[in-house]
Amino acid sequence: MPTHAVFRQVGYIQQSLSQNKKQIGFFIGAGCPLSIRVSHTDGEGNVTDGPLIPDVAGLTKCIHEQLYSVDDAKPSTWDKIISMIAEDGGSTSNIEHILTQVRLLGSVAGKGEARGLKLEELTALDEEICKIISKEVDKPLPDQDSPYHNLAIWTRSIKRDQPVHIFTTNYDLLIEQAFEESAAPYFDGFIGARKAFFDLGAVEDEELLPARWSRLWKVHGSLNWRLVNGKDVIRSDIQDDTHCHLIYPSHLKYDQSRKMPYLAMLDRLKEFLLKPSAVLFMSGYSFGDEHINDIICRTLETNPTAQVFSFLFGSLSADPYKNAKSCAMRTPNLSILAFDRAIIGRTEGEWEMSEDPFKLPAGIVVSPVGEAICELKLGDFLQFGNLLRNLTLGTEDNGN
């Protein structure tokens, strides 16, 4: 099997990250919060170590435990949806897929029914799912020594000619917390303080904003986005009966007011990848969203000067990475970097150890003594944060 020189690749990544004139972006997926480990206490007082926010499967399990009916003779709307999806051969362990099906049925139910479910039932279930999601992901970072803080500090470590773009499919507020605690300015498409409103014009003209402001684009919505009176999109911590949650785990939208932020955020991703020599670093994303995959692959085909590095946690042979491998094998400027091997330039190979020409933080490259084959752990968001912290050392003092 071919091999890839691990330090040559890391060196290229560091070089790209160190340039202030380059178009640099980050894509933060659902796997990133898993790198933040905290103690959890159950109802019986047992303490266990676990991720700050569960992954998609864990989140789906939490929702199931709260919405399923204990009486088999009286199934809940959730039970009916789960049974229907299972019957159709769909995934019942992915809440994003489940919510997509709920919204699909709701879009065709009208005043009648869709597969035995009324629009009122589907709408109520949609709202309940979003409330539980918001509750489960509304967790703060436990301290300021996190990869999110390392990313935030890195963005403001040098004077930039081009703003850093950050895309995320996560609903949590971890990025916002880290940036604010690190005094790193950012723009997220909303204007105002008490009930910040979504300003499409400012989003489309974001190049007129200061380059030192990072751009934060929340592709699937956010737990602090609200739809007020069914028409206005705001960013607010206020929660009442007139403010419903705006969470977008699918590209299915009900009306123009819900559609506008979602499409605007996707347009930002496409526009970024169309920029000359743009580089996007992806972490915690397993290529499970076909809509996003299509935008990334098609745009990279259109712009061969752009480059995407996707860091995967664990082995490249893992089941969830089938889509990632498929995309990388047909897109030469999409590199997939897992722990054990990578696909670079449409060539799959193991990581080959060589002499270390520069000092990396411990844990990023791991190799048994005397072995030529090694592992690259940048797919762990914690280690990617350590790389960013290492690059930041001294830059704020000397202005480089």
Short mmCIF file of C-alpha atoms in Angstrom, two decimals:
data_model
loop_
_atom_site.label_atom_id
_atom_site.label_comp_id
_atom_site.label_asym_id
_atom_site.label_seq_id
_atom_site.Cartn_x
_atom_site.Cartn_y
_atom_site.Cartn_z
CA MET A 1 0.00 0.00 0.00
CA PRO A 2 1.26 3.54 -0.76
CA THR A 3 2.34 5.73 2.16
CA HIS A 4 2.09 9.43 3.00
CA ALA A 5 4.93 11.29 4.72
CA VAL A 6 3.33 12.51 7.92
CA PHE A 7 5.63 15.46 8.66
CA ARG A 8 5.52 16.70 5.09
CA GLN A 9 1.73 16.85 5.33
CA VAL A 10 1.71 18.46 8.78
CA GLY A 11 4.29 20.97 7.55
CA TYR A 12 2.04 21.95 4.64
CA ILE A 13 -0.90 22.35 7.04
CA GLN A 14 1.14 24.52 9.40
CA GLN A 15 2.38 26.63 6.51
CA SER A 16 -1.21 27.25 5.34
CA LEU A 17 -2.33 28.16 8.86
CA SER A 18 0.56 30.59 9.32
CA GLN A 19 -0.27 32.85 6.38
CA ASN A 20 -2.22 36.03 7.05
CA LYS A 21 -3.10 36.68 3.41
CA LYS A 22 -4.64 33.27 2.69
CA GLN A 23 -8.36 32.56 2.70
CA ILE A 24 -8.65 30.19 5.68
CA GLY A 25 -11.79 28.53 6.99
CA PHE A 26 -12.78 25.93 9.56
CA PHE A 27 -15.72 23.54 9.54
CA ILE A 28 -16.69 22.39 13.04
CA GLY A 29 -18.81 19.21 13.08
CA ALA A 30 -20.74 17.27 15.71
CA GLY A 31 -17.65 15.29 16.73
CA CYS A 32 -15.82 18.32 18.11
CA PRO A 33 -17.69 18.64 21.46
CA LEU A 34 -16.82 14.98 22.14
CA SER A 35 -13.23 16.09 22.77
CA ILE A 36 -14.39 18.03 25.86
CA ARG A 37 -14.60 15.48 28.68
CA VAL A 38 -16.56 16.27 31.86
CA SER A 39 -17.98 14.39 34.83
CA HIS A 40 -21.67 13.46 34.75
CA THR A 41 -23.78 12.46 37.75
CA ASP A 42 -26.84 10.25 37.22
CA GLY A 43 -30.00 10.14 39.32
CA GLU A 44 -28.44 7.64 41.70
CA GLY A 45 -25.38 9.77 42.37
CA ASN A 46 -23.00 7.74 40.20
CA VAL A 47 -20.27 9.84 38.58
CA THR A 48 -18.98 8.95 35.11
CA ASP A 49 -16.69 10.62 32.61
CA GLY A 50 -18.19 11.52 29.25
CA PRO A 51 -18.39 14.11 26.48
CA LEU A 52 -19.71 17.59 27.21
CA ILE A 53 -22.38 17.15 24.51
CA PRO A 54 -23.42 13.74 23.10
CA ASP A 55 -22.95 12.80 19.49
CA VAL A 56 -25.89 12.35 17.12
CA ALA A 57 -26.57 8.79 18.29
CA GLY A 58 -26.37 9.82 21.94
CA LEU A 59 -28.64 12.80 21.35
CA THR A 60 -31.15 10.57 19.56
CA LYS A 61 -31.15 8.20 22.55
CA CYS A 62 -31.85 11.10 24.94
CA ILE A 63 -34.80 12.21 22.83
CA HIS A 64 -36.15 8.67 22.56
CA GLU A 65 -36.10 8.25 26.33
CA GLN A 66 -38.23 11.35 26.75
CA LEU A 67 -40.72 10.89 23.91
CA TYR A 68 -41.45 7.17 23.63
CA SER A 69 -44.63 5.74 25.17
CA VAL A 70 -44.36 3.14 27.93
CA ASP A 71 -47.76 1.83 26.87
CA ASP A 72 -47.41 -0.18 23.67
CA ALA A 73 -51.16 0.01 23.18
CA LYS A 74 -51.00 3.81 23.02
CA PRO A 75 -47.99 4.72 20.88
CA SER A 76 -46.87 8.34 20.89
CA THR A 77 -46.33 10.35 17.71
CA TRP A 78 -42.62 9.67 18.20
CA ASP A 79 -43.26 5.92 18.34
CA LYS A 80 -45.25 6.08 15.13
CA ILE A 81 -42.49 7.99 13.34
CA ILE A 82 -39.80 5.59 14.54
CA SER A 83 -41.88 2.59 13.46
CA MET A 84 -42.50 4.17 10.07
CA ILE A 85 -38.80 4.96 9.49
CA ALA A 86 -37.77 1.44 10.52
CA GLU A 87 -40.37 -0.03 8.16
CA ASP A 88 -38.93 2.07 5.33
CA GLY A 89 -35.40 0.95 6.11
CA GLY A 90 -34.24 4.36 7.34
CA SER A 91 -31.99 5.22 10.28
CA THR A 92 -33.71 5.42 13.66
CA SER A 93 -30.48 6.34 15.47
CA ASN A 94 -29.95 9.66 13.70
CA ILE A 95 -32.13 12.49 15.00
CA GLU A 96 -31.32 14.62 11.97
CA HIS A 97 -32.77 11.95 9.68
CA ILE A 98 -35.79 11.53 11.97
CA LEU A 99 -36.53 15.24 12.09
CA THR A 100 -36.17 15.42 8.32
CA GLN A 101 -38.89 12.76 7.99
CA VAL A 102 -41.13 14.63 10.43
CA ARG A 103 -40.81 17.78 8.35
CA LEU A 104 -41.30 15.92 5.09
CA LEU A 105 -44.59 14.51 6.32
CA GLY A 106 -45.61 17.89 7.73
CA SER A 107 -44.98 19.54 4.36
CA VAL A 108 -47.52 17.26 2.62
CA ALA A 109 -50.08 16.69 5.37
CA GLY A 110 -51.99 19.93 4.78
CA LYS A 111 -55.47 19.79 6.31
CA GLY A 112 -55.57 16.02 6.02
CA GLU A 113 -53.10 13.36 7.10
CA ALA A 114 -49.77 11.95 5.95
CA ARG A 115 -49.38 8.25 6.71
CA GLY A 116 -51.95 8.52 9.45
CA LEU A 117 -50.46 11.60 11.13
CA LYS A 118 -52.04 15.05 11.22
CA LEU A 119 -50.10 18.27 10.70
CA GLU A 120 -50.83 19.31 14.30
CA GLU A 121 -49.23 16.12 15.63
CA LEU A 122 -46.17 16.50 13.43
CA THR A 123 -45.73 20.17 14.31
CA ALA A 124 -45.98 19.42 18.01
CA LEU A 125 -43.42 16.62 17.69
CA ASP A 126 -41.07 18.89 15.74
CA GLU A 127 -41.25 21.49 18.52
CA GLU A 128 -40.70 18.90 21.27
CA ILE A 129 -37.66 17.46 19.50
CA CYS A 130 -36.14 20.92 19.07
CA LYS A 131 -36.75 21.79 22.73
CA ILE A 132 -34.99 18.61 23.89
CA ILE A 133 -32.11 19.20 21.48
CA SER A 134 -31.72 22.73 22.82
CA LYS A 135 -31.73 21.49 26.41
CA GLU A 136 -29.16 18.77 25.75
CA VAL A 137 -26.70 20.95 23.80
CA ASP A 138 -27.02 24.05 25.98
CA LYS A 139 -23.82 23.33 27.90
CA PRO A 140 -20.95 25.74 28.62
CA LEU A 141 -17.28 24.94 28.21
CA PRO A 142 -15.95 23.99 31.67
CA ASP A 143 -12.81 26.15 31.42
CA GLN A 144 -10.75 28.28 29.05
CA ASP A 145 -8.24 25.55 28.24
CA SER A 146 -10.18 24.02 25.35
CA PRO A 147 -9.58 23.55 21.61
CA TYR A 148 -12.35 26.11 21.01
CA HIS A 149 -10.35 28.70 22.96
CA ASN A 150 -7.18 27.74 21.07
CA LEU A 151 -9.03 28.35 17.80
CA ALA A 152 -10.38 31.70 19.03
CA ILE A 153 -6.98 32.93 20.22
CA TRP A 154 -5.35 31.76 16.99
CA THR A 155 -7.79 33.85 14.91
CA ARG A 156 -6.67 37.05 16.65
CA SER A 157 -2.99 36.14 17.02
CA ILE A 158 -1.84 38.03 13.91
CA LYS A 159 -3.02 40.98 11.83
CA ARG A 160 -5.03 39.45 9.00
CA ASP A 161 -5.60 40.66 5.47
CA GLN A 162 -8.43 38.13 5.09
CA PRO A 163 -11.03 37.16 7.73
CA VAL A 164 -11.19 33.64 9.11
CA HIS A 165 -14.46 31.87 8.22
CA ILE A 166 -15.93 29.33 10.64
CA PHE A 167 -18.74 27.05 9.51
CA THR A 168 -20.53 24.70 11.87
CA THR A 169 -23.48 22.32 11.78
CA ASN A 170 -23.65 22.36 15.60
CA TYR A 171 -26.47 24.09 17.46
CA ASP A 172 -24.45 24.71 20.66
CA LEU A 173 -22.88 28.02 21.71
CA LEU A 174 -19.39 26.71 22.44
CA ILE A 175 -17.74 28.71 19.66
CA GLU A 176 -19.46 31.90 20.78
CA GLN A 177 -18.42 31.32 24.40
CA ALA A 178 -14.78 30.68 23.47
CA PHE A 179 -14.54 33.71 21.18
CA GLU A 180 -16.11 36.06 23.70
CA GLU A 181 -13.98 34.78 26.58
CA SER A 182 -10.89 35.17 24.37
CA ALA A 183 -11.81 38.70 23.22
CA ALA A 184 -11.83 37.49 19.61
CA PRO A 185 -14.37 39.51 17.56
CA TYR A 186 -16.75 37.75 15.18
CA PHE A 187 -19.78 38.41 12.98
CA ASP A 188 -22.58 35.83 12.74
CA GLY A 189 -25.10 37.52 10.44
CA PHE A 190 -27.15 39.13 13.21
CA ILE A 191 -27.24 42.79 14.21
CA GLY A 192 -28.31 44.11 17.61
CA ALA A 193 -28.15 43.16 21.29
CA ARG A 194 -31.54 42.51 22.93
CA LYS A 195 -33.25 40.84 19.96
CA ALA A 196 -30.56 40.76 17.28
CA PHE A 197 -32.10 40.48 13.81
CA PHE A 198 -30.77 38.55 10.85
CA ASP A 199 -29.40 41.00 8.26
CA LEU A 200 -29.11 39.34 4.86
CA GLY A 201 -27.58 42.48 3.36
CA ALA A 202 -24.76 42.50 5.92
CA VAL A 203 -24.14 38.79 5.26
CA GLU A 204 -23.88 39.32 1.51
CA ASP A 205 -21.60 42.36 2.02
CA GLU A 206 -19.49 40.79 4.78
CA GLU A 207 -16.29 41.54 2.82
CA LEU A 208 -16.78 45.20 3.81
CA LEU A 209 -16.41 44.31 7.50
CA PRO A 210 -13.01 44.40 9.26
CA ALA A 211 -10.76 41.44 8.42
CA ARG A 212 -9.97 40.93 12.11
CA TRP A 213 -13.61 39.93 12.67
CA SER A 214 -14.00 36.21 12.12
CA ARG A 215 -17.14 35.12 10.29
CA LEU A 216 -19.30 32.53 12.07
CA TRP A 217 -21.82 30.71 9.88
CA LYS A 218 -24.15 28.28 11.70
CA VAL A 219 -25.40 26.15 8.83
CA HIS A 220 -27.96 24.12 10.83
CA GLY A 221 -29.19 26.95 13.01
CA SER A 222 -28.51 27.60 16.67
CA LEU A 223 -30.18 27.05 20.02
CA ASN A 224 -30.41 30.84 20.48
CA TRP A 225 -32.06 31.50 17.12
CA ARG A 226 -35.78 32.16 17.37
CA LEU A 227 -38.66 32.55 14.95
CA VAL A 228 -40.88 35.30 16.33
CA ASN A 229 -44.58 35.34 15.40
CA GLY A 230 -43.86 32.98 12.55
CA LYS A 231 -42.03 35.55 10.41
CA ASP A 232 -38.98 37.25 11.97
CA VAL A 233 -35.69 35.50 12.68
CA ILE A 234 -33.83 36.83 15.72
CA ARG A 235 -30.94 35.82 17.97
CA SER A 236 -32.05 35.96 21.58
CA ASP A 237 -31.93 34.09 24.88
CA ILE A 238 -35.58 34.92 25.49
CA GLN A 239 -37.81 31.85 25.52
CA ASP A 240 -41.60 32.04 25.52
CA ASP A 241 -44.59 30.72 23.60
CA THR A 242 -44.17 33.22 20.75
CA HIS A 243 -40.52 32.28 20.13
CA CYS A 244 -40.00 28.87 18.56
CA HIS A 245 -36.61 27.25 18.12
CA LEU A 246 -34.85 27.44 14.77
CA ILE A 247 -32.88 24.23 14.31
CA TYR A 248 -32.14 23.00 10.81
CA PRO A 249 -30.87 19.44 10.64
CA SER A 250 -32.13 19.18 7.08
CA HIS A 251 -32.60 21.40 4.04
CA LEU A 252 -36.38 21.16 4.35
CA LYS A 253 -37.86 24.51 5.36
CA TYR A 254 -41.45 25.56 5.82
CA ASP A 255 -41.44 29.15 4.68
CA GLN A 256 -39.25 31.96 3.40
CA SER A 257 -38.45 33.32 6.88
CA ARG A 258 -37.01 29.97 7.98
CA LYS A 259 -35.35 29.39 4.63
CA MET A 260 -33.44 32.67 4.44
CA PRO A 261 -30.78 32.12 7.18
CA TYR A 262 -30.22 28.52 6.12
CA LEU A 263 -29.65 29.28 2.45
CA ALA A 264 -27.53 32.33 3.29
CA MET A 265 -25.23 30.22 5.45
CA LEU A 266 -24.86 27.58 2.73
CA ASP A 267 -24.11 30.33 0.22
CA ARG A 268 -21.26 31.49 2.48
CA LEU A 269 -19.73 28.00 2.37
CA LYS A 270 -19.98 27.88 -1.41
CA GLU A 271 -18.64 31.42 -1.84
CA PHE A 272 -15.71 30.70 0.45
CA LEU A 273 -14.67 27.57 -1.48
CA LEU A 274 -14.86 29.51 -4.75
CA LYS A 275 -12.20 31.98 -3.59
CA PRO A 276 -8.73 31.54 -5.14
CA SER A 277 -6.46 29.23 -3.07
CA ALA A 278 -8.99 28.96 -0.24
CA VAL A 279 -8.16 26.35 2.43
CA LEU A 280 -10.84 24.76 4.60
CA PHE A 281 -9.99 22.62 7.65
CA MET A 282 -12.79 20.27 8.71
CA SER A 283 -12.98 18.60 12.12
CA GLY A 284 -15.64 16.38 13.66
CA TYR A 285 -17.55 15.96 10.39
CA SER A 286 -18.11 12.44 9.02
CA PHE A 287 -19.72 13.50 5.71
CA GLY A 288 -23.16 12.35 6.82
CA ASP A 289 -25.00 15.32 5.27
CA GLU A 290 -25.39 14.72 1.54
CA HIS A 291 -26.46 18.30 0.92
CA ILE A 292 -23.24 19.71 2.40
CA ASN A 293 -21.17 16.99 0.73
CA ASP A 294 -22.60 17.98 -2.64
CA ILE A 295 -21.73 21.66 -2.11
CA ILE A 296 -18.16 20.84 -1.04
CA CYS A 297 -17.40 18.37 -3.84
CA ARG A 298 -19.05 20.31 -6.66
CA THR A 299 -17.42 23.59 -5.61
CA LEU A 300 -14.00 21.95 -5.34
CA GLU A 301 -14.47 20.60 -8.87
CA THR A 302 -15.25 24.12 -10.05
CA ASN A 303 -12.29 25.68 -8.21
CA PRO A 304 -9.21 23.41 -8.39
CA THR A 305 -7.11 26.01 -6.52
CA ALA A 306 -9.14 25.47 -3.32
CA GLN A 307 -8.13 22.78 -0.84
CA VAL A 308 -10.05 20.98 1.91
CA PHE A 309 -8.42 19.00 4.72
CA SER A 310 -10.86 16.83 6.66
CA PHE A 311 -9.55 15.38 9.93
CA LEU A 312 -11.32 12.17 10.97
CA PHE A 313 -11.35 10.60 14.42
CA GLY A 314 -10.21 6.96 14.49
CA SER A 315 -9.62 4.60 11.60
CA LEU A 316 -10.36 5.44 8.00
CA SER A 317 -11.95 1.99 7.63
CA ALA A 318 -14.69 2.85 10.17
CA ASP A 319 -18.25 2.46 8.87
CA PRO A 320 -19.30 6.12 9.23
CA TYR A 321 -16.54 7.24 6.87
CA LYS A 322 -17.79 5.53 3.70
CA ASN A 323 -19.15 8.81 2.34
CA ALA A 324 -15.94 10.63 3.23
CA LYS A 325 -13.83 8.09 1.35
CA SER A 326 -16.14 8.20 -1.65
CA CYS A 327 -15.92 12.00 -1.83
CA ALA A 328 -12.12 12.02 -1.47
CA MET A 329 -11.59 9.34 -4.12
CA ARG A 330 -13.32 11.44 -6.75
CA THR A 331 -12.12 14.89 -5.61
CA PRO A 332 -8.34 15.41 -5.79
CA ASN A 333 -8.32 18.64 -3.77
CA LEU A 334 -10.20 17.02 -0.86
CA SER A 335 -7.80 15.30 1.56
CA ILE A 336 -9.12 12.93 4.23
CA LEU A 337 -6.75 12.49 7.19
CA ALA A 338 -7.68 9.78 9.70
CA PHE A 339 -5.55 8.36 12.52
CA ASP A 340 -4.17 5.37 10.63
CA ARG A 341 -4.17 6.46 7.00
CA ALA A 342 -5.21 9.19 4.62
CA ILE A 343 -6.53 9.86 1.14
CA ILE A 344 -4.46 12.63 -0.44
CA GLY A 345 -4.69 13.41 -4.13
CA ARG A 346 -7.11 10.47 -4.53
CA THR A 347 -4.41 8.10 -3.21
CA GLU A 348 -5.05 6.11 -0.04
CA GLY A 349 -2.04 5.25 2.08
CA GLU A 350 -0.75 4.71 5.60
CA TRP A 351 1.15 7.38 7.51
CA GLU A 352 4.91 7.00 7.17
CA MET A 353 7.21 8.18 9.96
CA SER A 354 10.23 10.27 9.06
CA GLU A 355 12.70 12.51 10.83
CA ASP A 356 10.86 15.28 12.70
CA PRO A 357 12.05 18.58 11.14
CA PHE A 358 10.03 20.70 13.61
CA LYS A 359 8.77 20.29 17.14
CA LEU A 360 5.13 19.29 17.49
CA PRO A 361 3.12 19.08 20.71
CA ALA A 362 3.14 15.57 22.17
CA GLY A 363 0.28 13.38 21.01
CA ILE A 364 -0.21 14.73 17.49
CA VAL A 365 2.06 12.17 15.80
CA VAL A 366 2.28 8.80 17.56
CA SER A 367 4.65 6.02 16.53
CA PRO A 368 5.99 2.87 18.23
CA VAL A 369 9.75 3.12 18.78
CA GLY A 370 11.59 1.96 15.68
CA GLU A 371 8.45 1.63 13.57
CA ALA A 372 8.13 3.31 10.18
CA ILE A 373 4.32 3.45 10.27
CA CYS A 374 2.70 5.98 12.61
CA GLU A 375 -0.60 7.64 13.47
CA LEU A 376 -1.66 11.25 12.98
CA LYS A 377 -4.14 12.35 15.66
CA LEU A 378 -5.34 15.67 14.22
CA GLY A 379 -8.75 14.01 13.86
CA ASP A 380 -9.06 14.51 17.62
CA PHE A 381 -10.23 18.12 17.92
CA LEU A 382 -8.23 18.40 21.14
CA GLN A 383 -5.01 17.68 19.24
CA PHE A 384 -5.96 20.03 16.41
CA GLY A 385 -6.44 22.72 19.07
CA ASN A 386 -2.99 21.92 20.43
CA LEU A 387 -1.54 22.45 16.95
CA LEU A 388 -3.22 25.86 16.74
CA ARG A 389 -1.94 26.78 20.22
CA ASN A 390 1.57 25.77 19.20
CA LEU A 391 1.36 28.02 16.13
CA THR A 392 0.08 30.91 18.27
CA LEU A 393 3.02 30.87 20.72
CA GLY A 394 4.90 34.13 20.39
CA THR A 395 2.92 35.49 17.46
CA GLU A 396 0.95 37.99 19.52
CA ASP A 397 4.15 39.36 21.04
CA ASN A 398 6.16 39.85 17.85
CA GLY A 399 3.25 40.64 15.51
CA ASN A 400 4.19 38.00 12.94
#
